Amino acid sequence: RKQAERALRESQERYELAMRGSAAGVWDWNLETQEVYWSPPLKEMLGYEADDISASVEAFIQALHPEDRETTWGMIERHLRDRTPFQAHLRMRRRSGEYRWYFTSGQALWDAAGRAYRMAGSMVDVTARREAEQEASRLAEQLGNTLESITDAVFTLDRHWRFTFMNREAERQLSRPRESLIGRVIWAEFP
């Protein structure tokens, strides 16, 4: 018995250390009672104190951005029904009312009859990455528009000498549409 208690204590300590050392928050959903455990780091990530958020699946649904509810819930249902991996990018409302982007993944457990009875997972705030990706996309579009509008021929090559971009003037001067050159090696096309 003492050995089992020691093993349990070590397992709990390992879990606590992993929780404290991780940037991820953890959730654990009891599918039979519909109660949801929100780890302290997850509550903190969402701007809540210890008992500020209900331990219910309804609280999770209400915290989801309205545009993400149907998609996220559909992914959860597919996971529970088909045992497909559950991973989602979603927006959740913080206590302040602000929505932020999160990446979550989870895994259910099924009983011998094939009924899911528990699902647990982790969640990480990816707002900064998401905003950086959007800014990079905006800048790439702006650069592309600028390069298209200049009157000089412009094309870019990767380190393997393959075309990666051509503006309209480059198409005109090379007498080739960009679709026929992008991804091709310049020396093979123009020996």
Tab-separated table of C-alpha atoms in Angstrom:
chain	number	residue	atom	x	y	z
A	1	ARG	CA	0.000	0.000	0.000
A	2	LYS	CA	2.837	2.391	0.902
A	3	GLN	CA	4.468	1.708	-2.453
A	4	ALA	CA	1.180	2.489	-4.266
A	5	GLU	CA	0.752	5.695	-2.224
A	6	ARG	CA	4.343	6.737	-3.025
A	7	ALA	CA	3.778	6.030	-6.737
A	8	LEU	CA	0.565	8.064	-6.661
A	9	ARG	CA	2.296	10.954	-4.864
A	10	GLU	CA	5.164	10.898	-7.402
A	11	SER	CA	2.672	10.870	-10.254
A	12	GLN	CA	0.828	13.843	-8.757
A	13	GLU	CA	4.118	15.726	-8.241
A	14	ARG	CA	5.148	14.983	-11.833
A	15	TYR	CA	1.797	16.314	-13.054
A	16	GLU	CA	2.106	19.460	-10.892
A	17	LEU	CA	5.656	20.133	-12.113
A	18	ALA	CA	4.639	19.651	-15.731
A	19	MET	CA	1.703	22.019	-15.218
A	20	ARG	CA	3.860	24.730	-13.614
A	21	GLY	CA	6.619	24.397	-16.193
A	22	SER	CA	4.361	24.520	-19.217
A	23	ALA	CA	3.004	27.502	-21.125
A	24	ALA	CA	-0.111	25.457	-21.804
A	25	GLY	CA	-3.258	25.347	-19.766
A	26	VAL	CA	-5.039	22.039	-19.248
A	27	TRP	CA	-8.743	21.209	-19.393
A	28	ASP	CA	-10.463	17.980	-18.421
A	29	TRP	CA	-14.090	17.361	-19.358
A	30	ASN	CA	-16.152	14.702	-17.586
A	31	LEU	CA	-18.613	13.771	-20.331
A	32	GLU	CA	-20.954	12.020	-17.910
A	33	THR	CA	-21.398	14.964	-15.482
A	34	GLN	CA	-20.592	17.716	-18.038
A	35	GLU	CA	-18.153	19.237	-15.535
A	36	VAL	CA	-14.961	20.800	-16.865
A	37	TYR	CA	-11.754	21.189	-14.881
A	38	TRP	CA	-9.798	24.299	-15.863
A	39	SER	CA	-6.175	24.215	-14.649
A	40	PRO	CA	-4.879	27.323	-12.849
A	41	PRO	CA	-2.615	28.253	-15.815
A	42	LEU	CA	-5.607	27.983	-18.175
A	43	LYS	CA	-7.754	30.153	-15.925
A	44	GLU	CA	-4.917	32.675	-15.731
A	45	MET	CA	-4.523	32.606	-19.520
A	46	LEU	CA	-8.209	33.511	-19.793
A	47	GLY	CA	-7.907	36.204	-17.107
A	48	TYR	CA	-9.834	34.379	-14.366
A	49	GLU	CA	-9.108	33.803	-10.695
A	50	ALA	CA	-9.502	30.431	-8.986
A	51	ASP	CA	-13.316	30.204	-8.824
A	52	ASP	CA	-14.326	32.893	-11.329
A	53	ILE	CA	-15.341	30.547	-14.116
A	54	SER	CA	-17.959	27.838	-13.949
A	55	ALA	CA	-16.782	24.230	-14.103
A	56	SER	CA	-19.249	23.464	-16.879
A	57	VAL	CA	-19.089	22.720	-20.569
A	58	GLU	CA	-21.606	25.558	-21.007
A	59	ALA	CA	-18.993	28.036	-19.706
A	60	PHE	CA	-16.583	26.766	-22.368
A	61	ILE	CA	-19.187	27.120	-25.118
A	62	GLN	CA	-20.105	30.636	-23.983
A	63	ALA	CA	-16.418	31.655	-23.918
A	64	LEU	CA	-15.947	30.554	-27.543
A	65	HIS	CA	-16.197	33.259	-30.175
A	66	PRO	CA	-19.670	32.973	-31.774
A	67	GLU	CA	-18.101	32.385	-35.210
A	68	ASP	CA	-16.024	29.464	-33.849
A	69	ARG	CA	-18.698	27.621	-31.872
A	70	GLU	CA	-20.211	25.505	-34.633
A	71	THR	CA	-16.866	24.503	-36.142
A	72	THR	CA	-15.234	23.718	-32.797
A	73	TRP	CA	-18.219	21.769	-31.521
A	74	GLY	CA	-18.359	19.826	-34.799
A	75	MET	CA	-14.685	18.881	-34.417
A	76	ILE	CA	-15.317	17.699	-30.855
A	77	GLU	CA	-18.317	15.625	-31.959
A	78	ARG	CA	-16.266	14.052	-34.782
A	79	HIS	CA	-13.507	13.187	-32.319
A	80	LEU	CA	-15.966	11.583	-29.916
A	81	ARG	CA	-17.794	9.704	-32.679
A	82	ASP	CA	-14.979	8.760	-35.080
A	83	ARG	CA	-11.963	9.006	-32.776
A	84	THR	CA	-10.294	11.444	-35.167
A	85	PRO	CA	-7.586	13.692	-33.709
A	86	PHE	CA	-8.924	16.824	-32.040
A	87	GLN	CA	-6.893	19.948	-32.709
A	88	ALA	CA	-8.323	23.406	-33.258
A	89	HIS	CA	-7.432	27.054	-33.571
A	90	LEU	CA	-10.187	29.040	-31.921
A	91	ARG	CA	-10.955	32.343	-30.294
A	92	MET	CA	-12.027	32.541	-26.679
A	93	ARG	CA	-13.293	35.466	-24.675
A	94	ARG	CA	-11.163	36.451	-21.732
A	95	ARG	CA	-12.731	37.731	-18.546
A	96	SER	CA	-12.057	41.288	-19.815
A	97	GLY	CA	-14.271	40.609	-22.852
A	98	GLU	CA	-11.312	40.582	-25.256
A	99	TYR	CA	-11.053	37.636	-27.657
A	100	ARG	CA	-7.684	35.987	-28.168
A	101	TRP	CA	-6.544	33.111	-30.397
A	102	TYR	CA	-5.724	29.735	-28.852
A	103	PHE	CA	-4.550	26.374	-30.111
A	104	THR	CA	-6.124	23.444	-28.323
A	105	SER	CA	-5.817	19.711	-28.689
A	106	GLY	CA	-7.453	16.923	-26.771
A	107	GLN	CA	-8.043	13.227	-26.441
A	108	ALA	CA	-11.069	11.295	-25.228
A	109	LEU	CA	-11.281	8.013	-23.382
A	110	TRP	CA	-13.889	5.395	-24.294
A	111	ASP	CA	-15.340	2.613	-22.168
A	112	ALA	CA	-15.631	-1.038	-23.234
A	113	ALA	CA	-18.994	-0.288	-24.871
A	114	GLY	CA	-17.395	2.417	-27.039
A	115	ARG	CA	-18.935	5.400	-25.180
A	116	ALA	CA	-16.690	8.371	-24.558
A	117	TYR	CA	-16.675	9.233	-20.882
A	118	ARG	CA	-13.835	11.739	-20.544
A	119	MET	CA	-11.908	14.158	-22.733
A	120	ALA	CA	-8.843	16.142	-21.704
A	121	GLY	CA	-6.424	18.408	-23.472
A	122	SER	CA	-4.279	21.493	-23.440
A	123	MET	CA	-4.578	25.046	-24.688
A	124	VAL	CA	-1.925	27.602	-25.646
A	125	ASP	CA	-2.372	31.307	-26.429
A	126	VAL	CA	-1.236	31.831	-30.053
A	127	THR	CA	-2.527	35.387	-30.497
A	128	ALA	CA	0.922	36.946	-31.017
A	129	ARG	CA	1.840	34.327	-33.647
A	130	ARG	CA	-1.508	34.751	-35.375
A	131	GLU	CA	-1.108	38.543	-35.491
A	132	ALA	CA	2.461	38.197	-36.820
A	133	GLU	CA	1.243	35.837	-39.569
A	134	GLN	CA	-1.498	38.292	-40.544
A	135	GLU	CA	0.999	41.169	-40.625
A	136	ALA	CA	3.433	39.122	-42.732
A	137	SER	CA	0.614	38.279	-45.135
A	138	ARG	CA	-0.417	41.927	-45.362
A	139	LEU	CA	3.180	43.008	-46.031
A	140	ALA	CA	3.650	40.290	-48.670
A	141	GLU	CA	0.499	41.448	-50.440
A	142	GLN	CA	1.631	45.077	-50.252
A	143	LEU	CA	5.066	44.143	-51.638
A	144	GLY	CA	3.480	42.100	-54.424
A	145	ASN	CA	1.227	45.018	-55.377
A	146	THR	CA	4.208	47.379	-55.391
A	147	LEU	CA	6.328	45.073	-57.536
A	148	GLU	CA	3.427	44.559	-59.972
A	149	SER	CA	2.955	48.300	-60.398
A	150	ILE	CA	6.542	49.291	-61.229
A	151	THR	CA	7.612	49.564	-64.843
A	152	ASP	CA	10.871	47.591	-64.491
A	153	ALA	CA	10.972	43.830	-64.979
A	154	VAL	CA	11.318	42.115	-61.607
A	155	PHE	CA	11.683	38.445	-60.871
A	156	THR	CA	13.044	36.585	-57.862
A	157	LEU	CA	14.857	33.266	-57.618
A	158	ASP	CA	15.357	30.913	-54.702
A	159	ARG	CA	18.784	29.549	-53.793
A	160	HIS	CA	18.277	26.704	-56.270
A	161	TRP	CA	17.834	29.210	-59.110
A	162	ARG	CA	14.081	28.573	-59.398
A	163	PHE	CA	11.711	31.400	-60.243
A	164	THR	CA	9.595	32.384	-57.226
A	165	PHE	CA	8.049	35.645	-58.453
A	166	MET	CA	7.616	37.595	-61.681
A	167	ASN	CA	5.833	40.844	-62.287
A	168	ARG	CA	3.884	41.652	-65.473
A	169	GLU	CA	6.804	43.533	-67.036
A	170	ALA	CA	9.103	40.510	-66.512
A	171	GLU	CA	6.496	38.328	-68.252
A	172	ARG	CA	6.409	40.784	-71.151
A	173	GLN	CA	10.207	41.075	-71.513
A	174	LEU	CA	10.808	37.319	-71.191
A	175	SER	CA	7.848	36.577	-73.466
A	176	ARG	CA	6.637	33.876	-71.087
A	177	PRO	CA	3.678	33.781	-68.688
A	178	ARG	CA	4.688	33.480	-65.040
A	179	GLU	CA	2.686	30.247	-64.682
A	180	SER	CA	5.140	28.570	-67.090
A	181	LEU	CA	8.216	29.750	-65.147
A	182	ILE	CA	7.404	29.792	-61.429
A	183	GLY	CA	9.198	26.838	-59.825
A	184	ARG	CA	11.438	26.273	-62.862
A	185	VAL	CA	15.231	26.697	-62.926
A	186	ILE	CA	16.299	29.844	-64.800
A	187	TRP	CA	19.274	28.090	-66.474
A	188	ALA	CA	17.061	25.327	-67.830
A	189	GLU	CA	14.531	27.795	-69.226
A	190	PHE	CA	17.103	30.306	-70.545
A	191	PRO	CA	20.349	28.387	-71.262
